[in-house]
mmCIF file of C-alpha atoms in Angstrom:
data_model
loop_
_atom_site.group_PDB
_atom_site.id
_atom_site.type_symbol
_atom_site.label_atom_id
_atom_site.label_comp_id
_atom_site.label_asym_id
_atom_site.label_seq_id
_atom_site.Cartn_x
_atom_site.Cartn_y
_atom_site.Cartn_z
ATOM 1 C CA TYR V 1 34.971 4.617 -43.579
ATOM 2 C CA SER V 2 33.181 5.262 -40.068
ATOM 3 C CA PHE V 3 30.143 7.431 -41.123
ATOM 4 C CA GLU V 4 27.829 4.413 -40.122
ATOM 5 C CA LEU V 5 29.073 4.838 -36.509
ATOM 6 C CA GLY V 6 27.499 8.320 -36.043
ATOM 7 C CA ASP V 7 24.544 10.525 -36.770
ATOM 8 C CA ILE V 8 25.888 13.356 -39.124
ATOM 9 C CA THR V 9 28.278 12.411 -41.955
ATOM 10 C CA ALA V 10 30.266 15.167 -43.255
ATOM 11 C CA TYR V 11 29.781 16.887 -46.858
ATOM 12 C CA LEU V 12 32.954 18.355 -48.603
ATOM 13 C CA ALA V 13 32.523 20.938 -50.956
ATOM 14 C CA LEU V 14 35.680 22.221 -53.303
ATOM 15 C CA LEU V 15 34.684 25.383 -54.373
ATOM 16 C CA SER V 16 36.549 27.895 -56.594
ATOM 17 C CA PRO V 17 35.755 31.418 -58.327
ATOM 18 C CA GLU V 18 37.172 30.278 -61.912
ATOM 19 C CA LYS V 19 38.493 27.345 -63.761
ATOM 20 C CA ARG V 20 41.445 25.324 -63.368
ATOM 21 C CA CYS V 21 41.883 26.000 -59.796
ATOM 22 C CA GLY V 22 42.419 22.065 -59.245
ATOM 23 C CA LYS V 23 39.045 20.948 -57.995
ATOM 24 C CA THR V 24 38.926 17.883 -60.374
ATOM 25 C CA THR V 25 42.467 16.981 -59.638
ATOM 26 C CA ALA V 26 41.633 17.241 -55.771
ATOM 27 C CA LEU V 27 38.394 14.919 -56.575
ATOM 28 C CA THR V 28 40.376 12.316 -58.363
ATOM 29 C CA LEU V 29 42.801 12.154 -55.434
ATOM 30 C CA VAL V 30 39.836 11.842 -53.101
ATOM 31 C CA SER V 31 38.519 9.060 -55.185
ATOM 32 C CA LYS V 32 41.729 6.903 -54.569
ATOM 33 C CA LEU V 33 41.858 7.313 -50.913
ATOM 34 C CA CYS V 34 38.200 7.340 -49.838
ATOM 35 C CA HIS V 35 35.509 4.296 -49.025
ATOM 36 C CA LYS V 36 33.570 3.042 -52.215
ATOM 37 C CA ALA V 37 34.153 6.005 -54.194
ATOM 38 C CA LEU V 38 31.340 6.592 -56.936
ATOM 39 C CA PRO V 39 32.388 9.813 -59.152
ATOM 40 C CA ALA V 40 29.613 11.393 -61.082
ATOM 41 C CA SER V 41 29.727 14.674 -63.209
ATOM 42 C CA ASN V 42 25.770 14.921 -63.375
ATOM 43 C CA VAL V 43 23.051 12.935 -61.147
ATOM 44 C CA SER V 44 19.198 12.869 -61.125
ATOM 45 C CA PRO V 45 17.382 12.406 -57.738
ATOM 46 C CA ALA V 46 16.364 8.778 -58.522
ATOM 47 C CA ALA V 47 19.728 7.842 -59.067
ATOM 48 C CA VAL V 48 20.812 9.337 -55.638
ATOM 49 C CA PHE V 49 18.516 7.681 -53.568
ATOM 50 C CA ARG V 50 18.919 4.356 -55.474
ATOM 51 C CA VAL V 51 22.457 3.883 -55.507
ATOM 52 C CA ILE V 52 22.989 5.014 -51.906
ATOM 53 C CA GLU V 53 20.098 2.454 -51.105
ATOM 54 C CA GLU V 54 21.884 -0.289 -52.962
ATOM 55 C CA TYR V 55 25.556 0.493 -52.394
ATOM 56 C CA SER V 56 26.020 3.107 -49.528
ATOM 57 C CA PRO V 57 29.022 4.952 -51.588
ATOM 58 C CA THR V 58 31.040 8.108 -51.196
ATOM 59 C CA LEU V 59 29.571 10.194 -53.628
ATOM 60 C CA LEU V 60 31.900 12.367 -55.607
ATOM 61 C CA VAL V 61 29.806 15.020 -57.499
ATOM 62 C CA ASP V 62 31.913 17.126 -60.103
ATOM 63 C CA GLU V 63 30.406 20.221 -61.890
ATOM 64 C CA ALA V 64 27.898 20.469 -59.277
ATOM 65 C CA ASP V 65 27.353 24.010 -60.078
ATOM 66 C CA THR V 66 25.930 23.291 -63.643
ATOM 67 C CA PHE V 67 23.295 21.159 -62.365
ATOM 68 C CA VAL V 68 22.179 21.374 -58.343
ATOM 69 C CA ALA V 69 21.183 24.968 -58.773
ATOM 70 C CA GLY V 70 17.297 25.218 -59.149
ATOM 71 C CA LYS V 71 16.513 21.385 -58.615
ATOM 72 C CA GLU V 72 14.525 21.515 -55.580
ATOM 73 C CA GLU V 73 14.035 17.783 -55.567
ATOM 74 C CA LEU V 74 17.692 17.300 -56.006
ATOM 75 C CA GLY V 75 18.565 19.719 -53.531
ATOM 76 C CA GLY V 76 16.249 18.374 -50.909
ATOM 77 C CA ILE V 77 17.677 14.677 -51.098
ATOM 78 C CA LEU V 78 20.954 15.861 -50.963
ATOM 79 C CA ASN V 79 20.122 18.260 -48.092
ATOM 80 C CA ALA V 80 18.551 15.529 -46.031
ATOM 81 C CA GLY V 81 21.099 12.820 -46.489
ATOM 82 C CA PHE V 82 23.744 14.315 -44.077
ATOM 83 C CA ASN V 83 21.700 13.664 -41.089
ATOM 84 C CA ARG V 84 20.855 9.905 -40.311
ATOM 85 C CA GLU V 85 17.595 10.825 -38.306
ATOM 86 C CA THR V 86 15.943 12.560 -41.260
ATOM 87 C CA ALA V 87 18.021 10.770 -44.250
ATOM 88 C CA TYR V 88 14.916 8.986 -46.010
ATOM 89 C CA THR V 89 12.827 9.391 -48.829
ATOM 90 C CA LEU V 90 9.452 7.891 -50.070
ATOM 91 C CA ARG V 91 8.974 6.627 -53.230
ATOM 92 C CA CYS V 92 6.330 4.420 -55.392
ATOM 93 C CA HIS V 93 8.031 1.260 -56.035
ATOM 94 C CA GLY V 94 7.330 -1.698 -58.698
ATOM 95 C CA ASP V 95 4.125 -2.330 -61.051
ATOM 96 C CA ASP V 96 1.991 -1.938 -57.973
ATOM 97 C CA HIS V 97 3.143 1.276 -57.060
ATOM 98 C CA ASN V 98 4.025 0.078 -53.454
ATOM 99 C CA VAL V 99 5.555 2.671 -51.276
ATOM 100 C CA LYS V 100 9.329 2.183 -50.423
ATOM 101 C CA GLN V 101 11.502 3.963 -48.252
ATOM 102 C CA TYR V 102 14.800 4.968 -49.535
ATOM 103 C CA ASN V 103 17.891 5.782 -47.314
ATOM 104 C CA LEU V 104 19.811 8.820 -48.419
ATOM 105 C CA TYR V 105 22.428 8.624 -45.531
ATOM 106 C CA ALA V 106 26.148 8.857 -47.194
ATOM 107 C CA PRO V 107 29.163 11.168 -47.286
ATOM 108 C CA LYS V 108 29.369 13.351 -50.489
ATOM 109 C CA LEU V 109 31.750 15.463 -52.174
ATOM 110 C CA PHE V 110 30.639 18.547 -54.248
ATOM 111 C CA ALA V 111 33.115 20.215 -56.479
ATOM 112 C CA GLY V 112 31.965 23.519 -58.638
ATOM 113 C CA ILE V 113 32.556 27.121 -59.655
ATOM 114 C CA GLY V 114 31.032 29.720 -57.552
ATOM 115 C CA LYS V 115 28.711 28.875 -54.594
ATOM 116 C CA LEU V 116 26.347 25.987 -53.764
ATOM 117 C CA PRO V 117 22.788 26.557 -52.769
ATOM 118 C CA ASP V 118 22.536 27.872 -49.292
ATOM 119 C CA THR V 119 21.047 25.242 -47.629
ATOM 120 C CA LEU V 120 23.349 22.622 -49.068
ATOM 121 C CA GLY V 121 26.577 25.002 -48.496
ATOM 122 C CA ASP V 122 25.480 24.986 -44.883
ATOM 123 C CA ARG V 123 25.946 21.470 -44.641
ATOM 124 C CA CYS V 124 29.458 21.321 -46.325
ATOM 125 C CA ILE V 125 32.825 21.972 -45.123
ATOM 126 C CA ILE V 126 33.802 24.209 -47.700
ATOM 127 C CA VAL V 127 37.134 24.405 -49.113
ATOM 128 C CA PRO V 128 37.878 27.373 -51.074
ATOM 129 C CA MET V 129 40.169 26.596 -54.166
ATOM 130 C CA ARG V 130 42.475 29.017 -56.197
ATOM 131 C CA ARG V 131 44.795 29.063 -59.136
ATOM 132 C CA LYS V 132 48.530 28.371 -58.262
ATOM 133 C CA LEU V 133 50.576 31.477 -58.254
ATOM 134 C CA PRO V 134 53.331 31.844 -60.885
ATOM 135 C CA GLY V 135 55.971 31.182 -58.341
ATOM 136 C CA GLU V 136 54.319 28.027 -57.084
ATOM 137 C CA THR V 137 55.099 24.385 -57.931
ATOM 138 C CA VAL V 138 52.891 21.343 -56.952
ATOM 139 C CA GLU V 139 53.729 17.658 -57.392
ATOM 140 C CA ARG V 140 51.686 16.414 -60.213
ATOM 141 C CA LEU V 141 49.184 13.599 -59.676
ATOM 142 C CA ARG V 142 50.001 10.329 -61.064
ATOM 143 C CA GLY V 143 47.590 8.757 -63.159
ATOM 144 C CA ASP V 144 48.685 5.242 -61.699
ATOM 145 C CA LEU V 145 48.030 6.238 -58.303
ATOM 146 C CA ASP V 146 46.778 3.248 -56.215
ATOM 147 C CA GLY V 147 45.461 4.119 -53.055
ATOM 148 C CA SER V 148 44.417 0.330 -52.352
ATOM 149 C CA ASP V 149 46.999 -0.157 -49.218
ATOM 150 C CA PHE V 150 45.628 3.035 -47.836
ATOM 151 C CA ARG V 151 42.187 2.246 -48.003
ATOM 152 C CA SER V 152 42.741 -1.000 -46.437
ATOM 153 C CA LYS V 153 44.551 0.421 -43.567
ATOM 154 C CA CYS V 154 41.723 3.047 -43.000
ATOM 155 C CA MET V 155 39.026 0.234 -42.897
ATOM 156 C CA ARG V 156 41.024 -1.870 -40.227
ATOM 157 C CA TRP V 157 41.676 1.173 -38.243
ATOM 158 C CA THR V 158 37.949 2.075 -38.014
ATOM 159 C CA ASN V 159 37.326 -1.416 -37.462
ATOM 160 C CA ASP V 160 39.810 -1.407 -34.458
ATOM 161 C CA ASN V 161 38.271 1.928 -32.844
ATOM 162 C CA SER V 162 34.523 1.391 -33.691
ATOM 163 C CA PHE V 163 33.752 1.505 -30.173
ATOM 164 C CA GLU V 164 35.688 4.512 -29.440
ATOM 165 C CA ILE V 165 34.427 6.540 -32.307
ATOM 166 C CA ASN V 166 30.909 5.551 -31.833
ATOM 167 C CA PHE V 167 30.990 6.817 -28.252
ATOM 168 C CA ALA V 168 33.594 9.746 -28.663
ATOM 169 C CA ASP V 169 32.496 12.986 -27.323
ATOM 170 C CA PRO V 170 35.004 15.548 -28.544
ATOM 171 C CA GLU V 171 35.634 19.159 -27.779
ATOM 172 C CA VAL V 172 34.433 21.418 -30.363
ATOM 173 C CA PRO V 173 35.882 24.803 -30.705
ATOM 174 C CA GLU V 174 33.377 27.533 -29.568
ATOM 175 C CA GLN V 175 33.674 29.533 -32.855
ATOM 176 C CA LEU V 176 31.677 26.974 -34.641
ATOM 177 C CA ASP V 177 27.684 27.139 -34.723
ATOM 178 C CA ASP V 178 25.373 24.495 -33.968
ATOM 179 C CA ARG V 179 25.409 23.162 -37.419
ATOM 180 C CA ALA V 180 29.285 23.561 -38.036
ATOM 181 C CA SER V 181 29.454 21.675 -34.613
ATOM 182 C CA ASP V 182 27.486 18.836 -35.896
ATOM 183 C CA ILE V 183 29.499 18.337 -38.885
ATOM 184 C CA TRP V 184 32.991 18.649 -37.471
ATOM 185 C CA ARG V 185 32.160 16.525 -34.365
ATOM 186 C CA PRO V 186 33.074 13.111 -35.723
ATOM 187 C CA LEU V 187 35.879 14.408 -37.511
ATOM 188 C CA LEU V 188 37.159 15.748 -34.393
ATOM 189 C CA ALA V 189 36.537 12.432 -32.417
ATOM 190 C CA ILE V 190 38.813 10.741 -35.310
ATOM 191 C CA ALA V 191 41.752 13.104 -34.818
ATOM 192 C CA ASP V 192 41.774 12.405 -31.128
ATOM 193 C CA LEU V 193 41.667 9.091 -31.848
ATOM 194 C CA ALA V 194 44.537 9.260 -33.957
ATOM 195 C CA GLY V 195 46.565 11.263 -31.505
ATOM 196 C CA GLY V 196 49.602 12.967 -32.562
ATOM 197 C CA ALA V 197 49.332 16.355 -34.499
ATOM 198 C CA TRP V 198 45.769 15.414 -35.726
ATOM 199 C CA PRO V 199 43.517 17.027 -32.918
ATOM 200 C CA GLU V 200 45.386 20.539 -33.185
ATOM 201 C CA ASP V 201 45.327 20.164 -37.022
ATOM 202 C CA ALA V 202 41.674 19.319 -37.072
ATOM 203 C CA HIS V 203 40.762 22.047 -34.676
ATOM 204 C CA GLN V 204 42.567 24.577 -36.347
ATOM 205 C CA ALA V 205 40.868 23.371 -39.870
ATOM 206 C CA ALA V 206 37.609 23.557 -38.250
ATOM 207 C CA VAL V 207 38.033 27.236 -37.100
ATOM 208 C CA GLU V 208 39.437 28.148 -40.339
ATOM 209 C CA LEU V 209 37.002 26.494 -42.968
ATOM 210 C CA SER V 210 33.656 26.776 -40.672
ATOM 211 C CA GLY V 211 34.309 29.302 -37.673
ATOM 212 C CA ASN V 212 32.465 32.439 -37.133
ATOM 213 C CA LYS V 213 30.208 32.187 -40.262
ATOM 214 C CA ASP V 214 28.723 35.703 -41.494
ATOM 215 C CA ASP V 215 24.986 34.869 -41.572
ATOM 216 C CA ASP V 216 22.419 37.206 -42.365
ATOM 217 C CA GLU V 217 20.260 38.495 -39.188
ATOM 218 C CA SER V 218 17.238 36.843 -38.961
#
């Protein structure tokens, strides 16, 4: 709801080592709650930049492991789209082949089995999924879930706090590297503004999910 107020938009990746870990269920839940949800189980490079230019959606990509790997053009477009400064691609347009600049800047979610390409995964908050254990129970997601009231409240809260969100400079955990700090900074700003338990929960999530990455030495 507030990604247009910042220079970085977070990517979320729901990744599991095997099937039936709840990725599609989680993606469905997000689609009910996020702004302008656009689910897809496959997408071409041209479709990505055209739909973002026209609708500025939250792109929810399921089965990402089956078609992102090895697609250099698609990977480059997805990589560029998280940073406003570089989130553009140039394409010839119309019968006269005039050059047009397309916007790529939009929040995205990827769900898949295994790993994403390194460059894309480095731009994501990765949530590792697993199957529930035999003794665990979860509440089933109802097919009639309607998130319209929640979405309206999020939009109003964002509008009411747009100035504070735009100029926020939250404290970032020292365990995050530069890329992770950029990704988490707008989310931490929102958590700080929301107050209550959110600041502590957000900092803990940032450290648990993105802190102290084991990068190969250069």
